CSV table of C-alpha atoms and ligand atoms in Angstrom, one decimal:
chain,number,residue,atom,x,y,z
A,1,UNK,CA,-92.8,160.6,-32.8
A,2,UNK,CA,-96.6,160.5,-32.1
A,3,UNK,CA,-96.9,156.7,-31.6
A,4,UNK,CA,-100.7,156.7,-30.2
A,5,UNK,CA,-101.8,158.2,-33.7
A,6,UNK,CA,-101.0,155.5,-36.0
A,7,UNK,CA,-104.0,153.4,-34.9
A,8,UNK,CA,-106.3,156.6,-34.4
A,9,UNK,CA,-105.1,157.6,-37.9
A,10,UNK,CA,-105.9,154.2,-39.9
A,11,UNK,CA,-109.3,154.2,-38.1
A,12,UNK,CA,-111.7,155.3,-40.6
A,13,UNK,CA,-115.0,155.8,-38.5
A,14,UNK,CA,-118.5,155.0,-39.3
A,15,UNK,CA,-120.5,157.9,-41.2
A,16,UNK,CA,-124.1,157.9,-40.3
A,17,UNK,CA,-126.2,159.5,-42.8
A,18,UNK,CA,-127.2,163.3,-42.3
A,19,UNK,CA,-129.6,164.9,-39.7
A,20,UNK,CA,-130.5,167.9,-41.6
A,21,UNK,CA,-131.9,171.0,-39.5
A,22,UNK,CA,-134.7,172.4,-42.4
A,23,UNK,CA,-137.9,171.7,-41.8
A,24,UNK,CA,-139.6,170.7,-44.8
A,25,UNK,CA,-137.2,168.0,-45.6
A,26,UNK,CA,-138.6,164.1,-46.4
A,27,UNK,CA,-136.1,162.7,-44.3
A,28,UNK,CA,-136.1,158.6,-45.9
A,29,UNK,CA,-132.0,158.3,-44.9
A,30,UNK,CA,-131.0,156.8,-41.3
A,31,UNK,CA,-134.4,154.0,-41.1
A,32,UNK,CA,-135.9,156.2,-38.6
A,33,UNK,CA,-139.9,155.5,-37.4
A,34,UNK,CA,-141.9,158.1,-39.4
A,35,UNK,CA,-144.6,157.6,-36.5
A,36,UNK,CA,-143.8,159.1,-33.0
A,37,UNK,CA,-143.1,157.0,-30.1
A,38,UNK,CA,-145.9,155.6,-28.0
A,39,UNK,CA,-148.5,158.1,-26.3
A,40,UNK,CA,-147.2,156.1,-23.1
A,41,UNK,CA,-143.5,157.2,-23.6
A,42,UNK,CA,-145.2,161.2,-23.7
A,43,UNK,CA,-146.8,160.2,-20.0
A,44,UNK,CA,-143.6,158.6,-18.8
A,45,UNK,CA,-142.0,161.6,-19.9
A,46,UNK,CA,-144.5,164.0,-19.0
A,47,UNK,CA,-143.8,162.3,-15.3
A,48,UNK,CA,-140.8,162.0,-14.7
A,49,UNK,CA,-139.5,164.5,-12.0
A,50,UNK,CA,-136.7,166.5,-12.9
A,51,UNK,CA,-135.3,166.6,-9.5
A,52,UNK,CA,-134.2,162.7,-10.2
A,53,UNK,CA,-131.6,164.3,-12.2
A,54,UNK,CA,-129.7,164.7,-8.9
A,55,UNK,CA,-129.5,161.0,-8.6
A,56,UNK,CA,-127.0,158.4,-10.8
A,57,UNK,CA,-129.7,156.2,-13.0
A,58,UNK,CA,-129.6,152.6,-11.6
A,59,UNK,CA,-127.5,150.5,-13.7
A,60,UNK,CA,-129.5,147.6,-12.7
A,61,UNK,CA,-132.3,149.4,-14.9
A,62,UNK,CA,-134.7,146.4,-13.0
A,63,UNK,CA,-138.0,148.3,-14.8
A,64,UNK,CA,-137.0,148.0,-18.3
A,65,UNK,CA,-135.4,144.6,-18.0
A,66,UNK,CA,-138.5,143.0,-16.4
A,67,UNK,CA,-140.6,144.9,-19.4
A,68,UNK,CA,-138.3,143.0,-22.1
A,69,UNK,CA,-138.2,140.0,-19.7
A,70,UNK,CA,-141.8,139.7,-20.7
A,71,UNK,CA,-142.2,140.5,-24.0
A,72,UNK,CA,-139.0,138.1,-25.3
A,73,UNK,CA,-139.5,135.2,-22.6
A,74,UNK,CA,-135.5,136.0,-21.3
A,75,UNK,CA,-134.7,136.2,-17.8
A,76,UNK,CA,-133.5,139.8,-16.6
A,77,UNK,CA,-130.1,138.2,-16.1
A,78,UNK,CA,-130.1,136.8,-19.7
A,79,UNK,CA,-130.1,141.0,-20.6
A,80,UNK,CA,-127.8,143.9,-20.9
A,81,UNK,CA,-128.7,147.3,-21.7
A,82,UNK,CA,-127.0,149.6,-23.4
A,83,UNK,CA,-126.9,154.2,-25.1
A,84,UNK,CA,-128.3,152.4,-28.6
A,85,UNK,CA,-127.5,149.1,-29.8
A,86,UNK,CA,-124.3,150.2,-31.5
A,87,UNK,CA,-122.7,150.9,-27.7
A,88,UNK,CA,-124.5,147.2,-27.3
A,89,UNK,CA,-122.7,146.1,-30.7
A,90,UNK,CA,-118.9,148.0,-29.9
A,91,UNK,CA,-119.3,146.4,-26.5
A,92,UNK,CA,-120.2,143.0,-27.7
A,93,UNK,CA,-117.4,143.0,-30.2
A,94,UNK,CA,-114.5,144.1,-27.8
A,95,UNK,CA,-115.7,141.4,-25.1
A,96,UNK,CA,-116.5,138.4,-27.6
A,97,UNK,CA,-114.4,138.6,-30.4
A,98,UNK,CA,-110.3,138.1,-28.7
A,99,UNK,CA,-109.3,135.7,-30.3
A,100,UNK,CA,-106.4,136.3,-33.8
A,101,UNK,CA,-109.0,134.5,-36.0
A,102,UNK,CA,-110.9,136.2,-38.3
A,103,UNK,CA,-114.3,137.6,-37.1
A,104,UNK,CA,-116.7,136.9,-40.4
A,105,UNK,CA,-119.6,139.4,-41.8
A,106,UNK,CA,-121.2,139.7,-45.2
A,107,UNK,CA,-118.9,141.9,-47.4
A,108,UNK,CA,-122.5,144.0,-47.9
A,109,UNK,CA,-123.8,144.5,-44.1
A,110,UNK,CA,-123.9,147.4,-41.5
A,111,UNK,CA,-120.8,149.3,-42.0
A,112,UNK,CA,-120.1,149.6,-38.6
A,113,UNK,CA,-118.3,146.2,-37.9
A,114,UNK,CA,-115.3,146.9,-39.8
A,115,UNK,CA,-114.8,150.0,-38.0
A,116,UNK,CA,-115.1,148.3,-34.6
A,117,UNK,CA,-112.6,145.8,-36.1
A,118,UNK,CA,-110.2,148.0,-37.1
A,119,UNK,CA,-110.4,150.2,-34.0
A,120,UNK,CA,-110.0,146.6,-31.6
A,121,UNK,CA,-107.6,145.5,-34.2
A,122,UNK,CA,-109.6,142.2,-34.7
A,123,UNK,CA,-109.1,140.6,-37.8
A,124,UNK,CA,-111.9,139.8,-40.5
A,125,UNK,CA,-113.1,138.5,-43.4
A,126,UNK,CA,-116.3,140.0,-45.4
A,127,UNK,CA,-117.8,136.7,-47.1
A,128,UNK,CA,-119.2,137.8,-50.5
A,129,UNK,CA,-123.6,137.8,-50.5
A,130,UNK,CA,-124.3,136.0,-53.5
A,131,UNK,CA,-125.6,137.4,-56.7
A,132,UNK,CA,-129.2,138.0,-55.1
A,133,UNK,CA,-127.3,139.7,-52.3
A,134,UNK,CA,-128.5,137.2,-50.0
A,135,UNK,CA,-126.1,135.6,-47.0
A,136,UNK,CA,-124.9,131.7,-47.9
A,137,UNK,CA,-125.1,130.2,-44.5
A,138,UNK,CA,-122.6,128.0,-45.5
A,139,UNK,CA,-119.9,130.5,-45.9
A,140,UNK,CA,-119.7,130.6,-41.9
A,141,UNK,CA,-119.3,127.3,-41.9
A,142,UNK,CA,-115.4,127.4,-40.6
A,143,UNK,CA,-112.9,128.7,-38.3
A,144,UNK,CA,-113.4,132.2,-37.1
A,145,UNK,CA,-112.9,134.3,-34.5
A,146,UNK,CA,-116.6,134.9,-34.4
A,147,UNK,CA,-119.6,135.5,-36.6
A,148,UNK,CA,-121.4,138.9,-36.8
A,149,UNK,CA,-124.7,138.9,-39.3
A,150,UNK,CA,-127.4,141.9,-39.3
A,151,UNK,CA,-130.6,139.8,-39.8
A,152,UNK,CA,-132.7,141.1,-41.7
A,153,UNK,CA,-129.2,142.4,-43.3
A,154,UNK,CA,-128.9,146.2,-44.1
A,155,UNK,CA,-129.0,147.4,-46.5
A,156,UNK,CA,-130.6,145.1,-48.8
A,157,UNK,CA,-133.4,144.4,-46.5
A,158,UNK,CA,-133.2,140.6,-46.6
A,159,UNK,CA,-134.2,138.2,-44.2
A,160,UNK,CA,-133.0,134.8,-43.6
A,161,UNK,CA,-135.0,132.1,-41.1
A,162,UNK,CA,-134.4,131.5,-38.6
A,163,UNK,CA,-133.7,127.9,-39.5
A,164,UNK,CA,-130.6,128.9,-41.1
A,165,UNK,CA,-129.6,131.3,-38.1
A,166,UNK,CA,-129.7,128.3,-36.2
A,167,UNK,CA,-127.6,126.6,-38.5
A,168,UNK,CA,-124.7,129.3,-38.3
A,169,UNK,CA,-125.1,128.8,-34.4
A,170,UNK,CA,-124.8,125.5,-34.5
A,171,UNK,CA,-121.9,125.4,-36.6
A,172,UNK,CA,-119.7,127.6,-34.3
A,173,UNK,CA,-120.3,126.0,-30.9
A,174,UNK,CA,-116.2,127.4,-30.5
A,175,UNK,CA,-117.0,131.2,-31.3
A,176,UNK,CA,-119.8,133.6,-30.2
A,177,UNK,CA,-122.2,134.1,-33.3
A,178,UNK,CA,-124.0,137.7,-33.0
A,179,UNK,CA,-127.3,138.3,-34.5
A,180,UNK,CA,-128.0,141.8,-35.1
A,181,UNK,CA,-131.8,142.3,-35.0
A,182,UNK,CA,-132.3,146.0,-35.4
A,183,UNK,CA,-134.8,145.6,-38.2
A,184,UNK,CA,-136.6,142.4,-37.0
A,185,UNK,CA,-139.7,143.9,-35.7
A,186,UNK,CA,-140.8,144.7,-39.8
A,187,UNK,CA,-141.6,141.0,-40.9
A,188,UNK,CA,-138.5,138.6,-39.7
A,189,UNK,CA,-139.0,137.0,-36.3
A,190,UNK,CA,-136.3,136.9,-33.7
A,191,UNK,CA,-134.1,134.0,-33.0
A,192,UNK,CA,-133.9,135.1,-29.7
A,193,UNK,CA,-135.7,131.9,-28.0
A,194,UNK,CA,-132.5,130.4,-28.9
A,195,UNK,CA,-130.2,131.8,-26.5
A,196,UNK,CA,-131.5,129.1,-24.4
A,197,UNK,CA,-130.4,126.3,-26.4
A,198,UNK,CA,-127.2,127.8,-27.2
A,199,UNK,CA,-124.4,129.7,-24.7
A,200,UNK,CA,-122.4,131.2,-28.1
A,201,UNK,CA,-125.9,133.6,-29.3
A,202,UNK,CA,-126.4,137.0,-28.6
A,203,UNK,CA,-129.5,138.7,-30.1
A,204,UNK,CA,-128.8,142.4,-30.3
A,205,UNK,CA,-132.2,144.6,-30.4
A,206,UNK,CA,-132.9,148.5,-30.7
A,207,UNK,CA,-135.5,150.9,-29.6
A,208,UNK,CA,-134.3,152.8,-32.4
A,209,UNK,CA,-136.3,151.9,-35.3
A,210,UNK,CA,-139.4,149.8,-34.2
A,211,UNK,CA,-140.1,151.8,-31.2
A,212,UNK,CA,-139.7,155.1,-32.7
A,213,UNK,CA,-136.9,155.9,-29.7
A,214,UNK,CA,-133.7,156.8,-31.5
A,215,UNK,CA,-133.4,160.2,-29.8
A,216,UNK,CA,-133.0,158.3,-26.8
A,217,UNK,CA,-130.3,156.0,-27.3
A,218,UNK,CA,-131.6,152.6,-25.9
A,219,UNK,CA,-130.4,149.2,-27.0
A,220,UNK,CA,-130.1,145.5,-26.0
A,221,UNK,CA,-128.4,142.4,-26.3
A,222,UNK,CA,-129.7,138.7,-25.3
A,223,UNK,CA,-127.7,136.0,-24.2
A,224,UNK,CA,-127.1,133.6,-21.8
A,225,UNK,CA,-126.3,134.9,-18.4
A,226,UNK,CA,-122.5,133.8,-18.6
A,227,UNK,CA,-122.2,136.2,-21.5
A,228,UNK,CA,-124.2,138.9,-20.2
A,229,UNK,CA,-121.9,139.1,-17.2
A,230,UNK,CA,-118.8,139.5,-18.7
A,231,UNK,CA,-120.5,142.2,-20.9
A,232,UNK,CA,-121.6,143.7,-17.6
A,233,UNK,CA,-117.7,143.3,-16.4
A,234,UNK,CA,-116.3,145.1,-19.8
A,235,UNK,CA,-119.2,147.7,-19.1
A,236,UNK,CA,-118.6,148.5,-15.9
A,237,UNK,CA,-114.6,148.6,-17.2
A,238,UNK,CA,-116.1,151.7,-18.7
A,239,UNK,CA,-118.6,153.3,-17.4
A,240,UNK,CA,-121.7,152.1,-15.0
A,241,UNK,CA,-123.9,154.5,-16.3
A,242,UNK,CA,-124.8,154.6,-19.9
A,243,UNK,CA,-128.2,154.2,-20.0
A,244,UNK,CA,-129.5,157.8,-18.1
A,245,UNK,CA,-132.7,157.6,-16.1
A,246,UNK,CA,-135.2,159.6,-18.7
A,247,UNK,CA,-134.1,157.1,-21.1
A,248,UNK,CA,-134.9,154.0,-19.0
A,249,UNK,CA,-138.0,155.0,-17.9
A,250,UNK,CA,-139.3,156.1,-22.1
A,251,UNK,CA,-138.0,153.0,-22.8
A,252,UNK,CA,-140.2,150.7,-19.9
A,253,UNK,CA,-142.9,152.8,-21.4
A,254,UNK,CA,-142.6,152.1,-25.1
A,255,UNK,CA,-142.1,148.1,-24.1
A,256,UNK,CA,-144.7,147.8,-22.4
A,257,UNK,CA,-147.0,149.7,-24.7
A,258,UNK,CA,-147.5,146.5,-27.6
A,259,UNK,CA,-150.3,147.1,-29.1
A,260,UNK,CA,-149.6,150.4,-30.5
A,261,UNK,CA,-145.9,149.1,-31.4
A,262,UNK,CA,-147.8,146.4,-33.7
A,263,UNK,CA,-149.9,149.4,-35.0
A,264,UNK,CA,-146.9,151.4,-36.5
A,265,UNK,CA,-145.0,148.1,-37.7
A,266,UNK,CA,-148.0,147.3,-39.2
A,267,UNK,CA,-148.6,150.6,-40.8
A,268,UNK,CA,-144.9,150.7,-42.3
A,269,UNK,CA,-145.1,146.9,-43.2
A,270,UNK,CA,-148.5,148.5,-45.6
A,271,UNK,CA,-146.4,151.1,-46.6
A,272,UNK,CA,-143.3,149.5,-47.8
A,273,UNK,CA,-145.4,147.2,-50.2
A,274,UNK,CA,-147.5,150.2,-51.8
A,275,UNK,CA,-144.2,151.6,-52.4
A,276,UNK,CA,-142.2,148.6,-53.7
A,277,UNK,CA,-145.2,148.0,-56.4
A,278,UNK,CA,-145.1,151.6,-57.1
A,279,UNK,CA,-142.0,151.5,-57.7
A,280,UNK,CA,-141.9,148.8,-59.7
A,281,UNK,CA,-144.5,150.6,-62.2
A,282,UNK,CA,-141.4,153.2,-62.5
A,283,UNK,CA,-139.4,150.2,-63.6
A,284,UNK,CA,-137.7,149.7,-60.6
A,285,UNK,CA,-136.1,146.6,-59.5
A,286,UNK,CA,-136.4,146.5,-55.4
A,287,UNK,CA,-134.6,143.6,-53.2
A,288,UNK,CA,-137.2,141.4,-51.2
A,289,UNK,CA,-137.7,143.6,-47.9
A,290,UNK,CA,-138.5,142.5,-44.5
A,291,UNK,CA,-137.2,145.6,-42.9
A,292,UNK,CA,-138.4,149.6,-42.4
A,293,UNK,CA,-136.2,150.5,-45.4
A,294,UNK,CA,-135.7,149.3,-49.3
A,295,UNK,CA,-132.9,148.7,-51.3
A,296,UNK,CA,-133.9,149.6,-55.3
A,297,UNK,CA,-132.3,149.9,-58.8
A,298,UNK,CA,-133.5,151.3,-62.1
A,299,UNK,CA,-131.7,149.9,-65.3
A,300,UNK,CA,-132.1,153.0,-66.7
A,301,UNK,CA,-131.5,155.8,-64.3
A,302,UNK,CA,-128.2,156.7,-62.5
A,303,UNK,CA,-128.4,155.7,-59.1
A,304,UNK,CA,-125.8,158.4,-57.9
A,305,UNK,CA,-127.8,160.9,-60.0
A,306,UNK,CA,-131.6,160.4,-58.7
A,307,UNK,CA,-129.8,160.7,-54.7
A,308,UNK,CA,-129.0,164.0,-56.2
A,309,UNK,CA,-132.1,165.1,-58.1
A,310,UNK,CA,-133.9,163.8,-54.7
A,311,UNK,CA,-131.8,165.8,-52.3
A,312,UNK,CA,-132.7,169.1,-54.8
A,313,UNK,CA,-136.1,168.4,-54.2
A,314,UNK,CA,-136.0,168.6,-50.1
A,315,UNK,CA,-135.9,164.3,-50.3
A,316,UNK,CA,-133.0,162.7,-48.5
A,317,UNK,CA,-132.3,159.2,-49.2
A,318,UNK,CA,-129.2,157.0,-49.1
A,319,UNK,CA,-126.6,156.4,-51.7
A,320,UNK,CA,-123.6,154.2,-50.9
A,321,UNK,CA,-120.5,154.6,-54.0
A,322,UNK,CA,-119.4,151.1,-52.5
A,323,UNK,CA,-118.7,148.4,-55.1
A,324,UNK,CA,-122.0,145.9,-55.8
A,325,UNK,CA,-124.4,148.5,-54.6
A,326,UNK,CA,-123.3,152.0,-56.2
A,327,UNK,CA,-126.6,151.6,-58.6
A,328,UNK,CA,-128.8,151.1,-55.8
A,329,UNK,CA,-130.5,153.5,-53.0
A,330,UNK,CA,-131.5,152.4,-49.9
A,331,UNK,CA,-135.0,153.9,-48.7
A,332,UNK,CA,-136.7,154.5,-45.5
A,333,UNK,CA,-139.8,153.9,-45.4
A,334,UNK,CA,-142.3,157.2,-44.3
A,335,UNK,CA,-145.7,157.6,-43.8
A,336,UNK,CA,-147.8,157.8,-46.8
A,337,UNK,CA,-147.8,161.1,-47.8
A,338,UNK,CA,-144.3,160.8,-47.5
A,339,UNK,CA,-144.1,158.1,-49.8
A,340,UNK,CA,-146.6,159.2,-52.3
A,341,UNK,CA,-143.7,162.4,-52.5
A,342,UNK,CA,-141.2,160.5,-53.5
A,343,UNK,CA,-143.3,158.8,-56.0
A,344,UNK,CA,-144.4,161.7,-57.7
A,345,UNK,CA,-140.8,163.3,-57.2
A,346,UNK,CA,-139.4,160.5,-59.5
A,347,UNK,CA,-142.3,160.1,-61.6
A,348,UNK,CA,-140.7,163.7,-62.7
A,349,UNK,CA,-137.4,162.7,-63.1
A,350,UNK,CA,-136.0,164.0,-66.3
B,401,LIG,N1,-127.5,147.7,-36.4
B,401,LIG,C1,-127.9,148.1,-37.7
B,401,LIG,C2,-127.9,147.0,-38.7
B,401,LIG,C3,-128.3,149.4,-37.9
B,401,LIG,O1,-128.7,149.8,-39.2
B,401,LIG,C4,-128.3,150.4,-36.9
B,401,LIG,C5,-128.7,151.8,-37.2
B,401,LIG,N2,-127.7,152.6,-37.8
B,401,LIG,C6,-127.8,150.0,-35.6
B,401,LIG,C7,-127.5,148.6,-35.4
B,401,LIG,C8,-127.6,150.9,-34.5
B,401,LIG,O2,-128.8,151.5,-34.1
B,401,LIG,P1,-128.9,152.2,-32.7
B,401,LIG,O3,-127.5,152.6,-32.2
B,401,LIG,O4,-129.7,153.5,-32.9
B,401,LIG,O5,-129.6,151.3,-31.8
């Protein structure tokens, strides 16, 4: 008997959305930055000397900590970096959340934390959004093995202040509350200043979407230094290296380069309201969005249907046949011309 498989086996993992080769394809599916990264991250690159391969990276990764020590106000021992904020996230989870309580997230949230759950085989809860799909803070009000909440959450796009974030925190002074910031940068602001008022935060952050870096695979988390080290100690449990040289060196650049990161959140933040008011001249119904994606619904069109008709038309969005959400599709938002496409692509919907 094959004992090791019957874990492996009930571990369904995570599907990302598709990264199709063709060129000529809208690609609105995985939240990527329609922009490129920063001309800085081109230099960085364009300098970098490929005989530094030789070498290990440093896993103290001093440049790009200092960078993020400045922007976020955090001490470089209040950081750990990780190969995208989901090797941030996995790690967080398999350090913070031991205990045989359940670990609570929104039953409509990144559909990553069950898998990490089941795969740790820590037990959870998914607490119901309510009818507007938004999170009750209250609901985490009670015993758990930890708290887990994507803010803004995906995918419905919402925000919740950071008032109320503060509230979860303070509520769970006995478990470790994670706040997953990957969309933050498009119009929430980050509850990271509180990981100096309280040792049970961790603010997890990607260069993913708002930096335009997801090709590179760079993520963070925040948190008081006693937290960070015993990241560091399950890290180093399992590999010292995950963050490769080229990668911490794009990354320093694109921190440090802010004033063209405001330009493109900017720009996206423009674009995502054209599009929601267009949109909503098709009839569409389109959850309140602070992030670089929309979550929309039309009474009278198929949701499963217009993915379809979309995809035959070189447009990829997202479509998840989940319970609650199978009439919605979530949306990245492009560049203009991008979104004007899609506009006149549904605009001829039959
Ligand atoms: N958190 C959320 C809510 C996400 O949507 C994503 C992107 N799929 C991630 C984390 C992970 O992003 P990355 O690994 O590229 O940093």
């Amino acid at each position: 008997m094959e004992l090791w498989r019957d874990k492996i086996k009930k571990t369904e993992p995570y599907v990302p959305g598709e990264q199709p080769e063709g060129k000529n394809i809208i690609k609105l599916n995985t939240n990527e930055n329609p922009y490129p990264p920063s001309p800085m991250v081109k230099k960085a690159i364009d300098e970098y000397s490929c005989g530094n391969l030789r070498l290990y990276p440093s896993f103290v990764c001093k440049g790009l900590k200092s960078a993020l020590s400045d922007i976020y106000n955090v001490g470089e021992e209040e950081i750990f970096l990780g190969n995208g904020s989901d090797e941030v996230l996995a790690l967080c989870f398999m350090t913070f959340f031991n205990s045989d309580k359940a670990v609570l997230f929104p039953d409509i949230t990144y559909s990553f934390y069950d898998v990490w759950c089941s795969l740790y085989g820590i037990p959870y809860e998914r607490i119901p959004l309510d009818n507007d799909f938004r999170i009750v803070k209250e609901d985490y009000f009670k015993e758990n093995g930890g708290v887990v909440i994507a803010n803004p959450n995906a995918p419905t796009g919402i925000y919740m202040e950071t008032g109320s974030i503060e509230e979860i925190i303070e509520n769970n002074r006995d478990s470790i509350v994670i706040i997953d910031e990957a969309y933050i940068d498009f119009g929430g602001s980050s509850a990271v200043e509180l990981i100096h008022k309280y040792d049970n935060l961790a603010v997890v952050q990607t260069f993913s979407k708002s930096r335009a870096l997801a090709g590179i695979r760079v993520g963070c988390a925040m948190a008081n230094a006693k937290l960070i080290n015993a990241l560091e100690a399950v890290k180093n449990s399992f590999n010292s290296y995950t963050l490769n040289s080229l990668s911490q060196a794009a990354a320093e650049a694109a921190a440090r380069d802010t004033a063209y990161f405001e330009e493109c959140c900017n720009k996206i933040i423009n674009t995502r309201t054209w599009t929601v008011e267009e949109l909503s001249k098709l009839g569409f119904e389109t959850l309140p969005s602070c992030s670089n994606f929309i979550f929309t619904t039309n009474k009278n069109i198929d949701a499963g249907s217009l993915f379809e008709y979309l995809k035959s038309n070189g447009i990829i969005v997202r479509y998840f046949n989940k319970p609650r959400i199978n009439q919605y599709l979530r949306i990245t938002i492009g560049t203009d011309e991008q979104m004007k496409a899609l506009i006149e692509a549904i605009r001829r919907y039959p």
